[in-house]
Short mmCIF file of C-alpha atoms in Angstrom, two decimals:
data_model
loop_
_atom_site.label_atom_id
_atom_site.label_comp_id
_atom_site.label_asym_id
_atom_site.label_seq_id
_atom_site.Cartn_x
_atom_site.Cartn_y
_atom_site.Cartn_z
CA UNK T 1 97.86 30.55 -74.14
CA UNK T 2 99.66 30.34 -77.44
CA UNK T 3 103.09 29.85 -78.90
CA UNK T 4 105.97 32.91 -79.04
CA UNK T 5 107.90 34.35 -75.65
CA UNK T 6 105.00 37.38 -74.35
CA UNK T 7 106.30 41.21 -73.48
CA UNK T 8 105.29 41.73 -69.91
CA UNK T 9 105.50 45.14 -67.77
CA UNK T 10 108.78 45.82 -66.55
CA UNK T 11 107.02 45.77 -62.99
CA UNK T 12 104.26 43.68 -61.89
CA UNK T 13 102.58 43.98 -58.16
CA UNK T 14 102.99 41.39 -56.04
CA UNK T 15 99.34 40.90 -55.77
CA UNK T 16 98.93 40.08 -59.58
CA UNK T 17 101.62 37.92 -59.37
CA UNK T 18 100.34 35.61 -56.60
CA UNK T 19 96.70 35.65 -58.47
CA UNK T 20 98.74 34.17 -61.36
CA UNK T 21 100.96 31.86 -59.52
CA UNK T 22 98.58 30.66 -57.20
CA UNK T 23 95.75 29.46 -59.74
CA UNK T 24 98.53 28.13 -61.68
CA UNK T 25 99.42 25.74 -58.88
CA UNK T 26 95.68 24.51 -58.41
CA UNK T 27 95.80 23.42 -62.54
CA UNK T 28 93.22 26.09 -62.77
CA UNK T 29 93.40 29.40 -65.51
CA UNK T 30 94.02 32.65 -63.66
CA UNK T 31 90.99 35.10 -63.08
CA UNK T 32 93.08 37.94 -63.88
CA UNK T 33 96.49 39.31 -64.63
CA UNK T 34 96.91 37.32 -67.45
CA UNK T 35 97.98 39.90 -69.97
CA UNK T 36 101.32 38.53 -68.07
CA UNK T 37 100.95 35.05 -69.66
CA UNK T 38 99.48 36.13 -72.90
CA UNK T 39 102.15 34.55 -75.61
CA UNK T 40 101.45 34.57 -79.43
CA UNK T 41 98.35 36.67 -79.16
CA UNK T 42 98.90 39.96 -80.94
CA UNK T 43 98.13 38.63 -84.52
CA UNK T 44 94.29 38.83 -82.57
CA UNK T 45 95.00 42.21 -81.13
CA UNK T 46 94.47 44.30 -83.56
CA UNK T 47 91.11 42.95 -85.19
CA UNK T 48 89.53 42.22 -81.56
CA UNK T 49 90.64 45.74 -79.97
CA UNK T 50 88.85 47.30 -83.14
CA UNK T 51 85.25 45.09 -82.37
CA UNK T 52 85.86 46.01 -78.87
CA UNK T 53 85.75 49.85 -79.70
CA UNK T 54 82.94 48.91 -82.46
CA UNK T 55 80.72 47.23 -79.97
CA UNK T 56 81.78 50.47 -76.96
CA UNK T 57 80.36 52.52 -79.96
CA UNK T 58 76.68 50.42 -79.97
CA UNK T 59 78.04 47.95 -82.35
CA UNK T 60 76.89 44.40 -81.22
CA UNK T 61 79.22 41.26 -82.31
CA UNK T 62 79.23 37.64 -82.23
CA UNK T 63 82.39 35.55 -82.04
CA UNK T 64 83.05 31.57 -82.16
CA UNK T 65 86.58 30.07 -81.05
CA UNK T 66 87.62 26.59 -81.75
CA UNK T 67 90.31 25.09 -80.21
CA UNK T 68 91.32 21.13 -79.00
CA UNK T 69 91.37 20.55 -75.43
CA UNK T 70 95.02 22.69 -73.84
CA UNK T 71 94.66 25.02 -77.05
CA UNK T 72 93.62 27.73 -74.58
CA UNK T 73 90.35 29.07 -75.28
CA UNK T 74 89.54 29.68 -71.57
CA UNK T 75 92.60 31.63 -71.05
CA UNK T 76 91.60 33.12 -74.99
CA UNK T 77 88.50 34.75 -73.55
CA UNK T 78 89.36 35.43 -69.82
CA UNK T 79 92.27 37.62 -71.40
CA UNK T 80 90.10 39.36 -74.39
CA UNK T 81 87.78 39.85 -71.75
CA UNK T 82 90.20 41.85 -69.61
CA UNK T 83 91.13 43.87 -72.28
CA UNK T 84 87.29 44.63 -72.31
CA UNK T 85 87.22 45.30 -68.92
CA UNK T 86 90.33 48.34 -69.11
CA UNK T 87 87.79 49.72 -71.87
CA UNK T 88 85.08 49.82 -69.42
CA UNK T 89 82.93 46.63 -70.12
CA UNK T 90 81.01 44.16 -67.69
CA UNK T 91 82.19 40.41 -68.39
CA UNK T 92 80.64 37.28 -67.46
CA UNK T 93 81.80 33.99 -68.35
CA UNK T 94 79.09 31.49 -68.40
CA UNK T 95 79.74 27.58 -68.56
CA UNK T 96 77.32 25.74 -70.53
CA UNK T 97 76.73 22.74 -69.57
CA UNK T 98 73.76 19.76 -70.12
CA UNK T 99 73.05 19.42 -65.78
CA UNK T 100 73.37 23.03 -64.58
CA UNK T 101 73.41 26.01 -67.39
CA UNK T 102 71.64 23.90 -70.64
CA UNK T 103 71.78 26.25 -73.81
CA UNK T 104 68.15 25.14 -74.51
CA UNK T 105 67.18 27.02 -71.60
CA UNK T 106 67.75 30.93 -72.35
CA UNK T 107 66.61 31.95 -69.01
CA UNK T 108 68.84 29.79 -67.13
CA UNK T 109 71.98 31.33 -68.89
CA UNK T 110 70.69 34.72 -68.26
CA UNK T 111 70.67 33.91 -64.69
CA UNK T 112 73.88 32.43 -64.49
CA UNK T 113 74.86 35.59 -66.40
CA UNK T 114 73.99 38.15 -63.91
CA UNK T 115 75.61 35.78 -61.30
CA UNK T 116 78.87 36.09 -63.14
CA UNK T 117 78.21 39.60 -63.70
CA UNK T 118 81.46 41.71 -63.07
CA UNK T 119 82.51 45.29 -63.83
CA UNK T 120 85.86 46.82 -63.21
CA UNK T 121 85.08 48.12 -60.03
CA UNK T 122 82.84 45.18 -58.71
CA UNK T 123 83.28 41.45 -58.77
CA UNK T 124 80.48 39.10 -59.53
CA UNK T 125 77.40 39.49 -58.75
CA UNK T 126 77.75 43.32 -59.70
CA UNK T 127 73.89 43.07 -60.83
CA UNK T 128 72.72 45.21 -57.57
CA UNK T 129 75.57 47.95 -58.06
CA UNK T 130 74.86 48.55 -61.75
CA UNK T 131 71.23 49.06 -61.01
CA UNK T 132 71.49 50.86 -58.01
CA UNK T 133 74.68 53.24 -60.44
CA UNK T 134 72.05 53.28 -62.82
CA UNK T 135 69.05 54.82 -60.49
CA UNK T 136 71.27 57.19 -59.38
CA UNK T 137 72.07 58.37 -62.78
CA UNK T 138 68.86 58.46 -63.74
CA UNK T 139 68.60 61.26 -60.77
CA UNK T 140 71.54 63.10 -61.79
CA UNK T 141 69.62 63.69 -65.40
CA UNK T 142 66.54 64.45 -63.85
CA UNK T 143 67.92 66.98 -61.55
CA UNK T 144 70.36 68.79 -64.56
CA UNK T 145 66.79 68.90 -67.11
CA UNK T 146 65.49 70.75 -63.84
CA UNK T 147 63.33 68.75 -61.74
CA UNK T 148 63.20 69.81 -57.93
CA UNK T 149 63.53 67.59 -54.66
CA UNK T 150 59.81 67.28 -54.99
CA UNK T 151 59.78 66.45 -58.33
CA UNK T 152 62.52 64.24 -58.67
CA UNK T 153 60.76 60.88 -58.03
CA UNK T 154 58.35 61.96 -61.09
CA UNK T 155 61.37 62.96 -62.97
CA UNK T 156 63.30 59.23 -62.74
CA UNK T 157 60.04 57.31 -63.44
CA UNK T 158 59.73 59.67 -66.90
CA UNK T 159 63.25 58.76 -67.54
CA UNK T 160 62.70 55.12 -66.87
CA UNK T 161 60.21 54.99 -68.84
CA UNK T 162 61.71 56.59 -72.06
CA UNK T 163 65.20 54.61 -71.60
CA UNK T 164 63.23 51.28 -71.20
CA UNK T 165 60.82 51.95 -73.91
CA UNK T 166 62.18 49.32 -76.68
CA UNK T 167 63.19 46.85 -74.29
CA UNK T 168 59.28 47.05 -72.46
CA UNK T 169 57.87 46.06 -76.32
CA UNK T 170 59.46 42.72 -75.48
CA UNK T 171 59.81 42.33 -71.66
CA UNK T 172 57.56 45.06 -70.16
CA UNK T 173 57.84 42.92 -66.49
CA UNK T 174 61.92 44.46 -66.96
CA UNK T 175 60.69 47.85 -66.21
CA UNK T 176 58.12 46.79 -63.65
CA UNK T 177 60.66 44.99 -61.41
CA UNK T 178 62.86 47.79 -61.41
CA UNK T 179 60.08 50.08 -60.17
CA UNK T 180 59.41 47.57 -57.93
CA UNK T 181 62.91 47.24 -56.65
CA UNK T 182 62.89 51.39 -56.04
CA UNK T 183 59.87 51.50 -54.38
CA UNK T 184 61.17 49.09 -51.85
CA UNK T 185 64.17 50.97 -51.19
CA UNK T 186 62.35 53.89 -51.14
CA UNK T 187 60.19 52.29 -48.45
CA UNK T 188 62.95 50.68 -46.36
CA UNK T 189 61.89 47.39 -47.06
CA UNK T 190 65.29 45.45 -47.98
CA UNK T 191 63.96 41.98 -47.82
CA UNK T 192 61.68 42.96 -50.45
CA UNK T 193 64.34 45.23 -52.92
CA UNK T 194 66.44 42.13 -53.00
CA UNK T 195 63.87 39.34 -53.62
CA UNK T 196 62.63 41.59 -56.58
CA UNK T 197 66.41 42.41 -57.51
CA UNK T 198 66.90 38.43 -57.66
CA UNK T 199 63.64 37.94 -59.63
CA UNK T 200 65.21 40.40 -62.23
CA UNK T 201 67.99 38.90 -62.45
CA UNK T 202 66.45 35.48 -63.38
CA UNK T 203 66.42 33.70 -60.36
CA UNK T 204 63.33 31.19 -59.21
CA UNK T 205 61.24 30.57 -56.93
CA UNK T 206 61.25 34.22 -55.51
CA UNK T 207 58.74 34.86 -52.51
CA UNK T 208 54.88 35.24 -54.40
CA UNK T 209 54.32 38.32 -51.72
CA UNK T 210 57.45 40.19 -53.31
CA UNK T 211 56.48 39.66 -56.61
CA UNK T 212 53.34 41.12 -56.01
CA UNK T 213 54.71 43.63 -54.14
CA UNK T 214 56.77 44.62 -57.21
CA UNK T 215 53.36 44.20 -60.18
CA UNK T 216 55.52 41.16 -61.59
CA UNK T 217 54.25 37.38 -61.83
CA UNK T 218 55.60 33.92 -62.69
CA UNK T 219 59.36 33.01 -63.33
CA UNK T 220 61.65 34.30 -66.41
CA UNK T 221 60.85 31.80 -69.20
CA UNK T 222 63.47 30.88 -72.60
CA UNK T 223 61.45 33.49 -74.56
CA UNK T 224 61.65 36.38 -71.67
CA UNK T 225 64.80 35.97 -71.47
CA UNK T 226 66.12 37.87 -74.34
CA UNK T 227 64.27 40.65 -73.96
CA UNK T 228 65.89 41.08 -70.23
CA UNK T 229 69.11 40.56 -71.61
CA UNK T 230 68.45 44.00 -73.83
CA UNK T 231 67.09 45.24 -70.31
CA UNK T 232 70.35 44.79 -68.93
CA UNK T 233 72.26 46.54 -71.31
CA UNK T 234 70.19 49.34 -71.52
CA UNK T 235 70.99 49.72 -67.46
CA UNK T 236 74.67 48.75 -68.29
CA UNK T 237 74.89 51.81 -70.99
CA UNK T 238 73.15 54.06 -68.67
CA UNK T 239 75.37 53.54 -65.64
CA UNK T 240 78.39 54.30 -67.29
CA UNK T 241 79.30 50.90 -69.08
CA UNK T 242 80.16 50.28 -72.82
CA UNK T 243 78.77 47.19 -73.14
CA UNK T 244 78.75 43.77 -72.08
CA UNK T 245 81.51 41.38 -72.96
CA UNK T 246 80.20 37.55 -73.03
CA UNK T 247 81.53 34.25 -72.81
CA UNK T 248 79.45 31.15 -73.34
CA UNK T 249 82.16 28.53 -72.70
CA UNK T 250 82.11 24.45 -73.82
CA UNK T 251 79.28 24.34 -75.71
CA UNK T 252 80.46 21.59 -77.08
CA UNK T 253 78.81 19.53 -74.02
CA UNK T 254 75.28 20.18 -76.58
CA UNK T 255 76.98 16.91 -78.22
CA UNK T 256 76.29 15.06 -75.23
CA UNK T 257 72.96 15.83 -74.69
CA UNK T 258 69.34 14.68 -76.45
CA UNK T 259 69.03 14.80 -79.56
CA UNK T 260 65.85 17.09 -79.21
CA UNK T 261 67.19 19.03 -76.21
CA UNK T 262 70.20 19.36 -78.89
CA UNK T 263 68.56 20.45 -81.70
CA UNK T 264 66.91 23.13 -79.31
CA UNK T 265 70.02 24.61 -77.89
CA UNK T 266 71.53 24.76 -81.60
CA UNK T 267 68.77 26.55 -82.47
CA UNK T 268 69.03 29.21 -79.46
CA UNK T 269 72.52 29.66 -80.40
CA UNK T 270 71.59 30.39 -84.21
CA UNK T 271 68.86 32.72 -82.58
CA UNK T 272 71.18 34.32 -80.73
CA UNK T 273 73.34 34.84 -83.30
CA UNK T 274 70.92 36.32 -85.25
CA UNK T 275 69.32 38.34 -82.86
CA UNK T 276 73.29 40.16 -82.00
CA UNK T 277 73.87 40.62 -85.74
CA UNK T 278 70.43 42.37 -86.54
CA UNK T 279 71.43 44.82 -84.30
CA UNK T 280 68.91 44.26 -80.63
CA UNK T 281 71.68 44.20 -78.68
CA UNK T 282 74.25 47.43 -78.69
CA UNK T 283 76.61 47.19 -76.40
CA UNK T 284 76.77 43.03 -76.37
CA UNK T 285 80.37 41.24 -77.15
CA UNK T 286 79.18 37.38 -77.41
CA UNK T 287 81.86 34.73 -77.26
CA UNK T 288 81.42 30.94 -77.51
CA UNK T 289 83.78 28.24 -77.11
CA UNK T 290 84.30 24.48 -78.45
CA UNK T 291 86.29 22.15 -80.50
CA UNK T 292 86.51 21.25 -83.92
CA UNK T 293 84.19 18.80 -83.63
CA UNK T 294 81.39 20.33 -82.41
CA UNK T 295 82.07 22.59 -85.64
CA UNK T 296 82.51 20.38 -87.98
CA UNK T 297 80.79 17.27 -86.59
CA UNK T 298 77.69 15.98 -87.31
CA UNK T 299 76.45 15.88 -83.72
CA UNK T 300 77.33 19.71 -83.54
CA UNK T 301 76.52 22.63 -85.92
CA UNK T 302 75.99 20.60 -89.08
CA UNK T 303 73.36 19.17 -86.87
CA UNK T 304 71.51 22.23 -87.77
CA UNK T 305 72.30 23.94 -91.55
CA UNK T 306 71.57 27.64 -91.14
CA UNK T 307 73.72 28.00 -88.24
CA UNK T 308 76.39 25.70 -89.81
CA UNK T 309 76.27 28.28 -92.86
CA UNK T 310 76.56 31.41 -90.32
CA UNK T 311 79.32 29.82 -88.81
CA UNK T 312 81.04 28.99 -91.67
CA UNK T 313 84.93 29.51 -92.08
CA UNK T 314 87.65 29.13 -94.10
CA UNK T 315 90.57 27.06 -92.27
CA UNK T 316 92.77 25.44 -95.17
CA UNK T 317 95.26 27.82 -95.01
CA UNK T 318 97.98 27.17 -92.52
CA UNK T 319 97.01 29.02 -88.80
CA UNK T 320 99.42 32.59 -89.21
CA UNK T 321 96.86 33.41 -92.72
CA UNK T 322 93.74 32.51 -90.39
CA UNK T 323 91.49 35.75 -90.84
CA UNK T 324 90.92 37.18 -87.01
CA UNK T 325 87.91 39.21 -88.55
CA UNK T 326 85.98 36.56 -89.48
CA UNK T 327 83.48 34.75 -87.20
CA UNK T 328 85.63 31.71 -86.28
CA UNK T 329 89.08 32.27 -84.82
CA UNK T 330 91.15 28.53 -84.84
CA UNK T 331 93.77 28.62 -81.52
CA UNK T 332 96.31 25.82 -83.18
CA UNK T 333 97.35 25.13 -79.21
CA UNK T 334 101.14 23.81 -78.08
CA UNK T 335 104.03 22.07 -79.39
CA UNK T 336 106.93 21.41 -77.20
CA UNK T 337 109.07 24.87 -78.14
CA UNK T 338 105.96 26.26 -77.20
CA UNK T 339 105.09 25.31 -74.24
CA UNK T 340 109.01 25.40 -72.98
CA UNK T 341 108.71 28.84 -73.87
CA UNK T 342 105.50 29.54 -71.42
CA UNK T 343 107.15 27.45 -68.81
CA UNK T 344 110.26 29.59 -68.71
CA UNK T 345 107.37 32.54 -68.59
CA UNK T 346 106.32 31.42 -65.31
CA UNK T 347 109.82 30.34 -63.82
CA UNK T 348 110.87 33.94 -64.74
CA UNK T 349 107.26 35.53 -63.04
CA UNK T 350 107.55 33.15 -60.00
CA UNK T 351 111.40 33.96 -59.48
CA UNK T 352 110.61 37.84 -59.36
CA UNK T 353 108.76 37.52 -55.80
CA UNK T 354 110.14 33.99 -54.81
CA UNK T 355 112.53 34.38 -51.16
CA UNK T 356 115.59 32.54 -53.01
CA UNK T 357 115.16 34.26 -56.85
CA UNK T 358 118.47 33.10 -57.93
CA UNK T 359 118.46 29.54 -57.00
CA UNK T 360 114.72 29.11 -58.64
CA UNK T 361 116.20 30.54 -61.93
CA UNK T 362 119.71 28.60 -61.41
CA UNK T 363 117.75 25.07 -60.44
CA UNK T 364 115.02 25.61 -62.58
CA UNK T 365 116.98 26.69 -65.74
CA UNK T 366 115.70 26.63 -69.47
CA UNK T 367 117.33 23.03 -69.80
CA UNK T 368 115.20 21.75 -66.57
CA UNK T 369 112.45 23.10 -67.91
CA UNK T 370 112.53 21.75 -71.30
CA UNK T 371 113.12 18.34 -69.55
CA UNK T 372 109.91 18.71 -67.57
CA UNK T 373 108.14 19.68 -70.55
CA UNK T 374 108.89 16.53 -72.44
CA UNK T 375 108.12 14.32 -69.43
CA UNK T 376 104.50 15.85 -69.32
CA UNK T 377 104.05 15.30 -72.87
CA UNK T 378 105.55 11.80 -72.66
CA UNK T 379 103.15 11.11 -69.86
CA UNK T 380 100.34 12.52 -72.16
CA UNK T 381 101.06 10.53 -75.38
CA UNK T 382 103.12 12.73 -76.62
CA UNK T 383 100.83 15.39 -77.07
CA UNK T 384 102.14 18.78 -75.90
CA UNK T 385 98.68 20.11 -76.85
CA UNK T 386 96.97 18.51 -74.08
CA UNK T 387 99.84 18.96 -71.71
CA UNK T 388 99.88 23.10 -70.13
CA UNK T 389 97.60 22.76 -67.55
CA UNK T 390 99.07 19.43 -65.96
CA UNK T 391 102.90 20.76 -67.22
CA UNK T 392 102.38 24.26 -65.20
CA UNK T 393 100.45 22.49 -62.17
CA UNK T 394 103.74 20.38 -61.25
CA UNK T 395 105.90 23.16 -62.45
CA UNK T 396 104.42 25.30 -59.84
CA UNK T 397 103.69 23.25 -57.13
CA UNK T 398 106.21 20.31 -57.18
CA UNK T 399 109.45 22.24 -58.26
CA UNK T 400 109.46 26.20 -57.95
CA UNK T 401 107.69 26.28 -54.66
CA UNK T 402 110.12 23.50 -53.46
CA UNK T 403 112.65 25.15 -54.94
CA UNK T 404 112.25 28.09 -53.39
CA UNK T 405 111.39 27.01 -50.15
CA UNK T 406 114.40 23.80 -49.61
CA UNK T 407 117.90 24.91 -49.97
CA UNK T 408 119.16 21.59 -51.00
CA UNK T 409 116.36 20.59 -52.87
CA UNK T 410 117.69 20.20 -56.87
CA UNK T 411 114.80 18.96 -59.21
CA UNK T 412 116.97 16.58 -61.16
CA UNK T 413 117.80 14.52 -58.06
CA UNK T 414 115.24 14.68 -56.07
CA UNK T 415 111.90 15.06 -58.28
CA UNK T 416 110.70 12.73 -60.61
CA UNK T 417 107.72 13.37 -62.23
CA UNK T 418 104.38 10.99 -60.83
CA UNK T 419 101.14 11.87 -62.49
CA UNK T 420 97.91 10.14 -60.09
CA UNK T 421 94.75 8.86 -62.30
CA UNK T 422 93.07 11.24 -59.80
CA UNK T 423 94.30 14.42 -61.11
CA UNK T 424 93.43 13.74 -64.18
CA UNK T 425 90.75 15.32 -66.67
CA UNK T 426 88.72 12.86 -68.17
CA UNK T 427 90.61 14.17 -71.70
CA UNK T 428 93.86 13.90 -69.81
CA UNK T 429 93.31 10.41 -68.68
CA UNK T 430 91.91 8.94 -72.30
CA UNK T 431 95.26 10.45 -73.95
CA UNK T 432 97.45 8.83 -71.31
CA UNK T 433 95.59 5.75 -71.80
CA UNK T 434 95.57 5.39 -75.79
CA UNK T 435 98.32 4.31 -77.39
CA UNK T 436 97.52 6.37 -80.59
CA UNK T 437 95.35 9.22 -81.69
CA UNK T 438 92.60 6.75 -83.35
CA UNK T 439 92.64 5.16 -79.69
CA UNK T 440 91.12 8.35 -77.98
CA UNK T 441 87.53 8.08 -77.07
CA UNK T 442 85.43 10.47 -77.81
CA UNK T 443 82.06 11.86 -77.52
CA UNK T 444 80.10 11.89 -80.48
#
């Protein structure tokens, strides 16, 4: 989310609108539809659209945000990645974190990628759909260069072959599960297909007889990993995809890890960041999230000097000169006219399918909502920055939905603002807690 008043669509389905309003009123960042919340963001536009059209082209390109906790940077990427999707990209948004999805680990983020995995016509996991789009346009091109009914089988595996041929230099058990996934279909063995479908796409402990079944061995390891990833945009390309848009998200949780299993995971980021600028992988969009500090901090990328030179960016201007080209993009987050502004956004969506539209807009006018706003940030130290989520979770929930649904209910008698310890982020509660900015704790 950012900071000026958004242009939304004249019309917007009732559908969207509840996606919106409903995640809203969990504290959670929409899935989708938020091209109707997006405020502030077309200085990015232009720059992002033209890397989105690069990368559809076989460009690859590798992109960090920054942003303090309530800047938005998961709503940044959930909405640049539906502006991939309209183009015709997969998107998955993988959350790093030290427990479940380390950075260290390559081939656990590949698996939680193809969980994630989601085209515009499929939500996640949309692994088994691409492949099986991607079979049958291997037949298509067999049948138009000729091949009969007889010959078709002989005519896909010639094709596989040729399509996978760079990607089986590095990770020739790619190819062999996907032959082994055909011939099990081909067979009528299901069990089988989707064991050796879940192997491929990174998954464990898959049954020994279905590996064997399919000519593959062992588990995906950090260094296979990569090489599957190029497998999977190969397939992507081929079944009618432009590329892949990723998000790695809060990798700034590497700060909180050991310092070995740190300097491991900074070093399969600079990898990766190598690897998408020397051109392996056409077709990939890579996005990764985190604050300042893990930027600028010595527990972060300075940790680690080649990657800290990569990443390098210039941010002494003031935010509207920031360069959306370059390989950093800085979200400067809220301040209260802001975040009034985004609060009369959603008091305007929700009133356009709420049962009593003019008394939401009446009770709930610009004034009300400017006193809310303040109240939050009060709460919160002060700091409007930290404040949307909470702001638009009691917004939703405590007064438009109350509104809406209590004729004589009228915020400014009957609501005053209570904020429980329990629905609290851990950020949330050290703000609320410190009297000052130096009183924050933090994890270095």
């Amino acid at each position: 989310m950012s900071t000026a008043r958004p242009t939304r669509p004249a019309a917007v389905s009732a559908a969207r609108r509840r996606t919106v309003i409903d995640a809203l009123r969990r504290g959670a960042v929409p899935e989708a539809g938020l091209d109707l919340l997006a405020t502030g963001l077309d200085r990015f536009e232009g720059a992002l659209d033209d890397e989105l059209h690069a990368v559809a082209s076989g460009a690859s390109v590798f992109k960090a945000v920054r942003g303090e906790y309530g800047s938005g940077k998961t709503f940044f990427t959930r909405w640049l990645g539906e502006r991939a999707k309209r183009l015709g990209f997969a998107v998955a948004e993988v959350q790093i974190s030290e427990t479940e999805t380390p950075l260290h680990k390559l081939e656990t983020v590949y698996r939680r990628l193809t969980e994630r995995l989601s085209t515009p016509s499929f939500p996640p996991s949309a692994l088994r759909p691409v492949v099986d789009a991607w079979f049958y346009a291997l037949e298509e091109d067999a049948l138009t260069a000729g091949a009969s009914e007889e010959e078709l089988a002989a005519g896909v595996e010639k094709l596989l072959i040729a399509r996978l041929a760079e990607v089986s230099r590095h990770a020739p058990s790619f190819a062999t599960a996907l032959r082994g996934y055909r011939s099990a279909l081909t067979e009528g063995d299901e069990a089988t297909a989707a064991a050796v479908l879940a192997w491929l796409g990174g998954q464990p402990h898959v049954a020994a007889a279905a590996r064997r079944s399919a000519g593959v061995r062992g588990d995906l390891d950090h260094f296979g990993a990569l090489g599957f990833l190029q497998g999977l945009l190969t397939v992507l390309r081929d079944s009618g995809h432009r590329g892949l848009f990723m998000v790695l998200d809060e990798v700034e949780t590497l700060q909180r890890v050991r310092s070995d299993a740190r300097d491991k995971a900074l070093n399969a980021l600079r990898q990766l960041m190598d690897e998408v600028h020397s051109g392996r992988f056409p077709g990939l969009y890579l996005v990764i999230t985190g604050t300042p500090a893990f930027y600028d901090g010595q527990q972060g990328v300075q940790r680690l000097a080649p990657l800290a030179q990569r990443l390098a960016t210039d941010f002494t201007t003031v935010p509207r000169f920031d360069n959306p080209r370059a390989v950093q993009l800085r979200l400067p987050g809220f301040d209260q006219e802001s975040l009034v502004d985004l609060g009369v956004t959603i008091r305007d969506l929700y009133a356009a399918g709420a049962d009593a539209a003019d008394r939401v807009r009446a009770r709930a006018d610009d004034a009300y909502i400017a006193e809310l706003a303040h109240a939050v940030g009060g709460t919160l130290g002060g700091k409007a920055g930290v404040a949307p989520r909470l702001f638009l979770k009691k917004l939703v929930g405590d007064v438009l939905d109350r509104i809406d649904q209590f004729d004589d209910f009228d915020p400014r008698k009957h609501y005053r603002l209570t904020v429980a310890d329990s629905e609290l982020t851990d950020v949330e509660r050290n703000t609320m807690a410190a009297g000052s900015a130096d009183d924050v704790e933090l994890d270095v």
